[in-house]
């Protein structure tokens, strides 16, 4: 399927940009680098999905045009922030899938219908190491407020069926329901007891990894990631034969810090994506074909989450349909 | 009776440890986790923490094991980890057949050196609850004796769990009988 991913209309883009959350991250969840404008920078980013091997990798020039148009009426600093953030993801994408042809997304009505049909009624599972953002992802998807009290998840907890609203380029939304999801903890003992239960009925498996921990303690984070990939290989036979695995590299806002991002921040994110892609290939072997992509994301920022998660959904549906 | 403490993972390492008094080991290496019923949570389910405003309250569970004997767990909130998340300290007791935890026994349990404050608090509440006939813990222990064929028991009613215990406080059975 040849697809062309178009950015939402400039009107919705600006609305989202203006209204995106500037909620500060909780103390202890990560340190900001520098002061001030990280959220503003984050809020101006465009969607990017980094595909590990998909022939349908995409990032559209429409996004660039949208940014160019959005610059009207903003200060020079804001313009630079927006372009900087956008360029950064272009760099990451180019580095990882530079040799893969970028195809456009043809969001024809029939294709949207297919996407809607594919996602409707799908069951998702969310797994990942401790404090990778699994709870936050479920809260995001269910449009629940960020709880005042964050709790280490223990045991397996049913997640009420919920509906995901997926914004389309024509300002409409594709809505689909997720059912029978289970929220689980990320500790090793919890993985051994509950992850399989959470994944067994899933059509799509989101694996979350903390980008900021990858930056601060790479050795232990990669060791755990490899261990989880081994767990996946050992349990794939128990899972839905057509299950898709999508890796979400969470907390990239912390990794990159405040704008302006220096060259080292860009390089760091690029390296991280390449690293987790490389280890996934190595550890999953033939099962690597189940991986639909690696998407940088932030659960803390409304705009970033909306855009990038939508891209992840598109990537999964596109990959599974092709 | 063998006593251990599942320590809170304050540094978010992803590996919970158990303190046996003379040594500390990774939890997943100390138990065959497949033999522990899924309904027996090694900690406190989020829904219990969310609705428990009262501090120093323990969540207790018992699980009868296939190979004989039982596990008792008493858990208490133990502050937060490096990321600000609420973490839990759990006392776990491996019981022989027909063995029960008594208030006298609870008072003599060692407290982990790294979690003295919360360990002592849990021990104190546990001893007090074991003496009180009205406590949730006592109700649960009565049920353990009353229903020898049930495997898993919890001192709190759990609504959101994917693996409900066979007996929970105020659980309504299929025949309409209220067991709590």
PDB file of C-alpha atoms in Angstrom, chain B:
ATOM      1  CA  UNK B   1       7.611 -20.486  59.264  1.00  0.00           C
ATOM      2  CA  UNK B   2      10.085 -18.653  57.090  1.00  0.00           C
ATOM      3  CA  UNK B   3       9.936 -14.877  57.053  1.00  0.00           C
ATOM      4  CA  UNK B   4      11.212 -12.500  54.380  1.00  0.00           C
ATOM      5  CA  UNK B   5      10.681  -8.890  53.415  1.00  0.00           C
ATOM      6  CA  UNK B   6      10.132  -7.786  49.831  1.00  0.00           C
ATOM      7  CA  UNK B   7      11.937  -4.466  49.770  1.00  0.00           C
ATOM      8  CA  UNK B   8      10.695  -1.426  47.870  1.00  0.00           C
ATOM      9  CA  UNK B   9      12.538  -0.765  44.612  1.00  0.00           C
ATOM     10  CA  UNK B  10      13.404   2.810  45.507  1.00  0.00           C
ATOM     11  CA  UNK B  11      15.948   3.246  42.717  1.00  0.00           C
ATOM     12  CA  UNK B  12      13.648   1.863  40.001  1.00  0.00           C
ATOM     13  CA  UNK B  13      16.049  -0.901  39.079  1.00  0.00           C
ATOM     14  CA  UNK B  14      13.210  -3.137  37.936  1.00  0.00           C
ATOM     15  CA  UNK B  15      14.293  -5.956  40.237  1.00  0.00           C
ATOM     16  CA  UNK B  16      12.623  -6.408  43.604  1.00  0.00           C
ATOM     17  CA  UNK B  17      14.768  -7.907  46.353  1.00  0.00           C
ATOM     18  CA  UNK B  18      13.836 -10.044  49.300  1.00  0.00           C
ATOM     19  CA  UNK B  19      15.577  -9.730  52.661  1.00  0.00           C
ATOM     20  CA  UNK B  20      15.717 -13.021  54.585  1.00  0.00           C
ATOM     21  CA  UNK B  21      17.493 -11.484  57.551  1.00  0.00           C
ATOM     22  CA  UNK B  22      20.871 -13.004  56.765  1.00  0.00           C
ATOM     23  CA  UNK B  23      20.940 -12.324  53.022  1.00  0.00           C
ATOM     24  CA  UNK B  24      19.236 -10.264  50.323  1.00  0.00           C
ATOM     25  CA  UNK B  25      18.444 -11.799  46.930  1.00  0.00           C
ATOM     26  CA  UNK B  26      16.451 -10.911  43.809  1.00  0.00           C
ATOM     27  CA  UNK B  27      12.847 -11.909  44.410  1.00  0.00           C
ATOM     28  CA  UNK B  28      12.431 -13.725  41.096  1.00  0.00           C
ATOM     29  CA  UNK B  29      15.339 -16.016  41.969  1.00  0.00           C
ATOM     30  CA  UNK B  30      13.955 -16.954  45.373  1.00  0.00           C
ATOM     31  CA  UNK B  31      10.513 -18.202  44.388  1.00  0.00           C
ATOM     32  CA  UNK B  32       9.199 -20.315  41.573  1.00  0.00           C
ATOM     33  CA  UNK B  33       6.816 -17.575  40.565  1.00  0.00           C
ATOM     34  CA  UNK B  34       4.709 -19.932  38.445  1.00  0.00           C
ATOM     35  CA  UNK B  35       3.617 -21.782  41.577  1.00  0.00           C
ATOM     36  CA  UNK B  36       2.234 -18.675  43.260  1.00  0.00           C
ATOM     37  CA  UNK B  37      -1.409 -18.078  42.314  1.00  0.00           C
ATOM     38  CA  UNK B  38      -1.813 -14.958  40.164  1.00  0.00           C
ATOM     39  CA  UNK B  39      -4.400 -13.598  42.582  1.00  0.00           C
ATOM     40  CA  UNK B  40      -1.701 -13.343  45.235  1.00  0.00           C
ATOM     41  CA  UNK B  41      -0.141  -9.949  44.582  1.00  0.00           C
ATOM     42  CA  UNK B  42       3.434  -9.413  45.691  1.00  0.00           C
ATOM     43  CA  UNK B  43       2.619  -5.924  46.904  1.00  0.00           C
ATOM     44  CA  UNK B  44      -0.510  -3.765  46.962  1.00  0.00           C
ATOM     45  CA  UNK B  45      -2.799  -3.398  43.940  1.00  0.00           C
ATOM     46  CA  UNK B  46      -3.060   0.172  42.729  1.00  0.00           C
ATOM     47  CA  UNK B  47      -6.793   0.353  43.385  1.00  0.00           C
ATOM     48  CA  UNK B  48      -6.252  -0.357  47.083  1.00  0.00           C
ATOM     49  CA  UNK B  49      -3.674   2.399  47.403  1.00  0.00           C
ATOM     50  CA  UNK B  50      -5.912   4.770  45.471  1.00  0.00           C
ATOM     51  CA  UNK B  51      -8.832   4.350  47.839  1.00  0.00           C
ATOM     52  CA  UNK B  52      -6.923   4.027  51.087  1.00  0.00           C
ATOM     53  CA  UNK B  53      -6.602   7.477  52.502  1.00  0.00           C
ATOM     54  CA  UNK B  54      -5.805   6.123  55.907  1.00  0.00           C
ATOM     55  CA  UNK B  55      -2.091   5.703  56.486  1.00  0.00           C
ATOM     56  CA  UNK B  56      -0.433   2.713  58.118  1.00  0.00           C
ATOM     57  CA  UNK B  57      -3.065   0.313  56.881  1.00  0.00           C
ATOM     58  CA  UNK B  58      -1.946  -3.069  55.666  1.00  0.00           C
ATOM     59  CA  UNK B  59      -3.161  -5.163  52.765  1.00  0.00           C
ATOM     60  CA  UNK B  60      -3.064  -8.841  53.691  1.00  0.00           C
ATOM     61  CA  UNK B  61      -3.335 -11.963  51.605  1.00  0.00           C
ATOM     62  CA  UNK B  62      -3.090 -15.705  51.985  1.00  0.00           C
ATOM     63  CA  UNK B  63      -2.508 -18.251  49.224  1.00  0.00           C
ATOM     64  CA  UNK B  64      -2.640 -21.996  49.618  1.00  0.00           C
ATOM     65  CA  UNK B  65       0.047 -23.587  47.482  1.00  0.00           C
ATOM     66  CA  UNK B  66      -0.328 -26.728  45.376  1.00  0.00           C
ATOM     67  CA  UNK B  67       2.689 -28.360  46.938  1.00  0.00           C
ATOM     68  CA  UNK B  68       1.288 -27.804  50.435  1.00  0.00           C
ATOM     69  CA  UNK B  69       1.706 -25.007  52.902  1.00  0.00           C
ATOM     70  CA  UNK B  70       0.686 -21.431  52.305  1.00  0.00           C
ATOM     71  CA  UNK B  71       2.007 -17.940  51.793  1.00  0.00           C
ATOM     72  CA  UNK B  72       0.972 -14.984  53.903  1.00  0.00           C
ATOM     73  CA  UNK B  73       1.711 -11.442  52.772  1.00  0.00           C
ATOM     74  CA  UNK B  74       1.196  -8.184  54.621  1.00  0.00           C
ATOM     75  CA  UNK B  75       2.028  -5.022  52.708  1.00  0.00           C
ATOM     76  CA  UNK B  76       2.222  -1.381  53.675  1.00  0.00           C
ATOM     77  CA  UNK B  77       2.895   1.814  51.739  1.00  0.00           C
ATOM     78  CA  UNK B  78       6.547   2.713  52.199  1.00  0.00           C
ATOM     79  CA  UNK B  79       7.010   6.203  50.861  1.00  0.00           C
ATOM     80  CA  UNK B  80       8.149   6.862  47.309  1.00  0.00           C
ATOM     81  CA  UNK B  81      10.890   5.841  44.920  1.00  0.00           C
ATOM     82  CA  UNK B  82      13.335   8.079  43.047  1.00  0.00           C
ATOM     83  CA  UNK B  83      10.632   8.922  40.517  1.00  0.00           C
ATOM     84  CA  UNK B  84       8.059   9.920  43.132  1.00  0.00           C
ATOM     85  CA  UNK B  85       5.943   6.775  42.803  1.00  0.00           C
ATOM     86  CA  UNK B  86       4.392   5.163  45.857  1.00  0.00           C
ATOM     87  CA  UNK B  87       6.241   1.957  46.714  1.00  0.00           C
ATOM     88  CA  UNK B  88       5.417  -0.855  49.102  1.00  0.00           C
ATOM     89  CA  UNK B  89       7.115  -2.947  51.762  1.00  0.00           C
ATOM     90  CA  UNK B  90       5.823  -6.508  52.018  1.00  0.00           C
ATOM     91  CA  UNK B  91       6.273  -9.059  54.754  1.00  0.00           C
ATOM     92  CA  UNK B  92       6.028 -12.538  53.347  1.00  0.00           C
ATOM     93  CA  UNK B  93       5.702 -15.654  55.475  1.00  0.00           C
ATOM     94  CA  UNK B  94       6.006 -19.197  54.170  1.00  0.00           C
ATOM     95  CA  UNK B  95       3.682 -21.248  56.351  1.00  0.00           C
ATOM     96  CA  UNK B  96       3.547 -24.984  56.839  1.00  0.00           C
ATOM     97  CA  UNK B  97       0.218 -26.783  56.670  1.00  0.00           C
ATOM     98  CA  UNK B  98      -2.181 -25.524  59.341  1.00  0.00           C
ATOM     99  CA  UNK B  99       0.355 -22.989  60.580  1.00  0.00           C
ATOM    100  CA  UNK B 100      -0.975 -19.502  61.261  1.00  0.00           C
ATOM    101  CA  UNK B 101       0.514 -16.157  62.079  1.00  0.00           C
ATOM    102  CA  UNK B 102      -0.114 -14.995  65.642  1.00  0.00           C
ATOM    103  CA  UNK B 103       0.302 -11.609  67.286  1.00  0.00           C
ATOM    104  CA  UNK B 104       3.111 -12.975  69.478  1.00  0.00           C
ATOM    105  CA  UNK B 105       4.899 -14.296  66.471  1.00  0.00           C
ATOM    106  CA  UNK B 106       4.410 -11.042  64.568  1.00  0.00           C
ATOM    107  CA  UNK B 107       5.967  -9.031  67.382  1.00  0.00           C
ATOM    108  CA  UNK B 108       9.169 -11.078  67.135  1.00  0.00           C
ATOM    109  CA  UNK B 109       9.642 -10.758  63.418  1.00  0.00           C
ATOM    110  CA  UNK B 110      12.927  -9.148  62.421  1.00  0.00           C
ATOM    111  CA  UNK B 111      12.783  -5.812  60.639  1.00  0.00           C
ATOM    112  CA  UNK B 112      14.976  -5.156  57.592  1.00  0.00           C
ATOM    113  CA  UNK B 113      17.819  -2.775  58.369  1.00  0.00           C
ATOM    114  CA  UNK B 114      17.216  -0.742  55.213  1.00  0.00           C
ATOM    115  CA  UNK B 115      13.495  -0.257  55.937  1.00  0.00           C
ATOM    116  CA  UNK B 116      13.390   0.079  59.690  1.00  0.00           C
ATOM    117  CA  UNK B 117      10.730   2.795  59.855  1.00  0.00           C
ATOM    118  CA  UNK B 118       8.190   1.089  57.619  1.00  0.00           C
ATOM    119  CA  UNK B 119       9.119  -2.386  58.836  1.00  0.00           C
ATOM    120  CA  UNK B 120       8.398  -1.461  62.439  1.00  0.00           C
ATOM    121  CA  UNK B 121       5.178   0.246  61.424  1.00  0.00           C
ATOM    122  CA  UNK B 122       4.000  -2.815  59.526  1.00  0.00           C
ATOM    123  CA  UNK B 123       4.937  -5.109  62.398  1.00  0.00           C
ATOM    124  CA  UNK B 124       3.059  -2.900  64.854  1.00  0.00           C
ATOM    125  CA  UNK B 125      -0.114  -2.736  62.741  1.00  0.00           C
ATOM    126  CA  UNK B 126       0.075  -6.446  62.040  1.00  0.00           C
ATOM    127  CA  UNK B 127       0.315  -7.324  65.737  1.00  0.00           C
ATOM    128  CA  UNK B 128      -2.551  -4.988  66.552  1.00  0.00           C
ATOM    129  CA  UNK B 129      -4.765  -6.323  63.749  1.00  0.00           C
ATOM    130  CA  UNK B 130      -4.078  -9.913  64.711  1.00  0.00           C
ATOM    131  CA  UNK B 131      -5.341  -9.176  68.222  1.00  0.00           C
ATOM    132  CA  UNK B 132      -8.445  -7.335  67.075  1.00  0.00           C
ATOM    133  CA  UNK B 133     -11.394  -9.487  66.048  1.00  0.00           C
ATOM    134  CA  UNK B 134     -12.837  -6.633  63.991  1.00  0.00           C
ATOM    135  CA  UNK B 135      -9.869  -6.108  61.766  1.00  0.00           C
ATOM    136  CA  UNK B 136      -9.893  -6.976  58.066  1.00  0.00           C
ATOM    137  CA  UNK B 137      -6.912  -9.221  58.678  1.00  0.00           C
ATOM    138  CA  UNK B 138      -8.707 -11.238  61.346  1.00  0.00           C
ATOM    139  CA  UNK B 139     -11.803 -11.553  59.145  1.00  0.00           C
ATOM    140  CA  UNK B 140      -9.626 -12.909  56.385  1.00  0.00           C
ATOM    141  CA  UNK B 141      -7.877 -15.405  58.658  1.00  0.00           C
ATOM    142  CA  UNK B 142     -11.263 -16.629  59.891  1.00  0.00           C
ATOM    143  CA  UNK B 143     -12.259 -17.159  56.277  1.00  0.00           C
ATOM    144  CA  UNK B 144      -9.064 -19.101  55.624  1.00  0.00           C
ATOM    145  CA  UNK B 145     -10.123 -21.562  58.298  1.00  0.00           C
ATOM    146  CA  UNK B 146     -13.764 -21.498  57.257  1.00  0.00           C
ATOM    147  CA  UNK B 147     -13.177 -22.244  53.567  1.00  0.00           C
ATOM    148  CA  UNK B 148     -10.498 -24.928  53.294  1.00  0.00           C
ATOM    149  CA  UNK B 149     -11.137 -25.487  49.600  1.00  0.00           C
ATOM    150  CA  UNK B 150     -10.524 -21.899  48.554  1.00  0.00           C
ATOM    151  CA  UNK B 151      -6.983 -21.012  47.526  1.00  0.00           C
ATOM    152  CA  UNK B 152      -6.609 -17.253  47.673  1.00  0.00           C
ATOM    153  CA  UNK B 153      -7.806 -14.684  50.183  1.00  0.00           C
ATOM    154  CA  UNK B 154      -7.447 -10.895  50.400  1.00  0.00           C
ATOM    155  CA  UNK B 155      -8.270  -8.468  53.191  1.00  0.00           C
ATOM    156  CA  UNK B 156      -9.633  -5.858  50.773  1.00  0.00           C
ATOM    157  CA  UNK B 157     -12.276  -6.029  48.111  1.00  0.00           C
ATOM    158  CA  UNK B 158     -10.662  -5.809  44.662  1.00  0.00           C
ATOM    159  CA  UNK B 159     -12.769  -4.660  41.755  1.00  0.00           C
ATOM    160  CA  UNK B 160     -10.260  -3.996  39.006  1.00  0.00           C
ATOM    161  CA  UNK B 161      -7.988  -6.954  39.398  1.00  0.00           C
ATOM    162  CA  UNK B 162      -7.707  -9.325  36.450  1.00  0.00           C
ATOM    163  CA  UNK B 163      -7.160 -12.207  38.884  1.00  0.00           C
ATOM    164  CA  UNK B 164      -9.678 -11.902  41.712  1.00  0.00           C
ATOM    165  CA  UNK B 165      -8.929 -13.854  44.886  1.00  0.00           C
ATOM    166  CA  UNK B 166     -11.348 -16.649  45.763  1.00  0.00           C
ATOM    167  CA  UNK B 167     -12.298 -14.771  48.918  1.00  0.00           C
ATOM    168  CA  UNK B 168     -12.264 -11.044  49.489  1.00  0.00           C
ATOM    169  CA  UNK B 169     -13.717  -8.988  52.265  1.00  0.00           C
ATOM    170  CA  UNK B 170     -17.420  -8.528  51.602  1.00  0.00           C
ATOM    171  CA  UNK B 171     -17.215 -10.617  48.484  1.00  0.00           C
ATOM    172  CA  UNK B 172     -20.651 -11.799  47.435  1.00  0.00           C
ATOM    173  CA  UNK B 173     -20.635 -15.394  46.298  1.00  0.00           C
ATOM    174  CA  UNK B 174     -22.812 -16.742  43.508  1.00  0.00           C
ATOM    175  CA  UNK B 175     -25.417 -18.020  45.969  1.00  0.00           C
ATOM    176  CA  UNK B 176     -25.865 -14.562  47.443  1.00  0.00           C
ATOM    177  CA  UNK B 177     -24.019 -15.424  50.602  1.00  0.00           C
ATOM    178  CA  UNK B 178     -21.839 -12.606  51.888  1.00  0.00           C
ATOM    179  CA  UNK B 179     -18.621 -14.076  53.150  1.00  0.00           C
ATOM    180  CA  UNK B 180     -16.951 -11.029  54.626  1.00  0.00           C
TER     181      UNK B 180
END
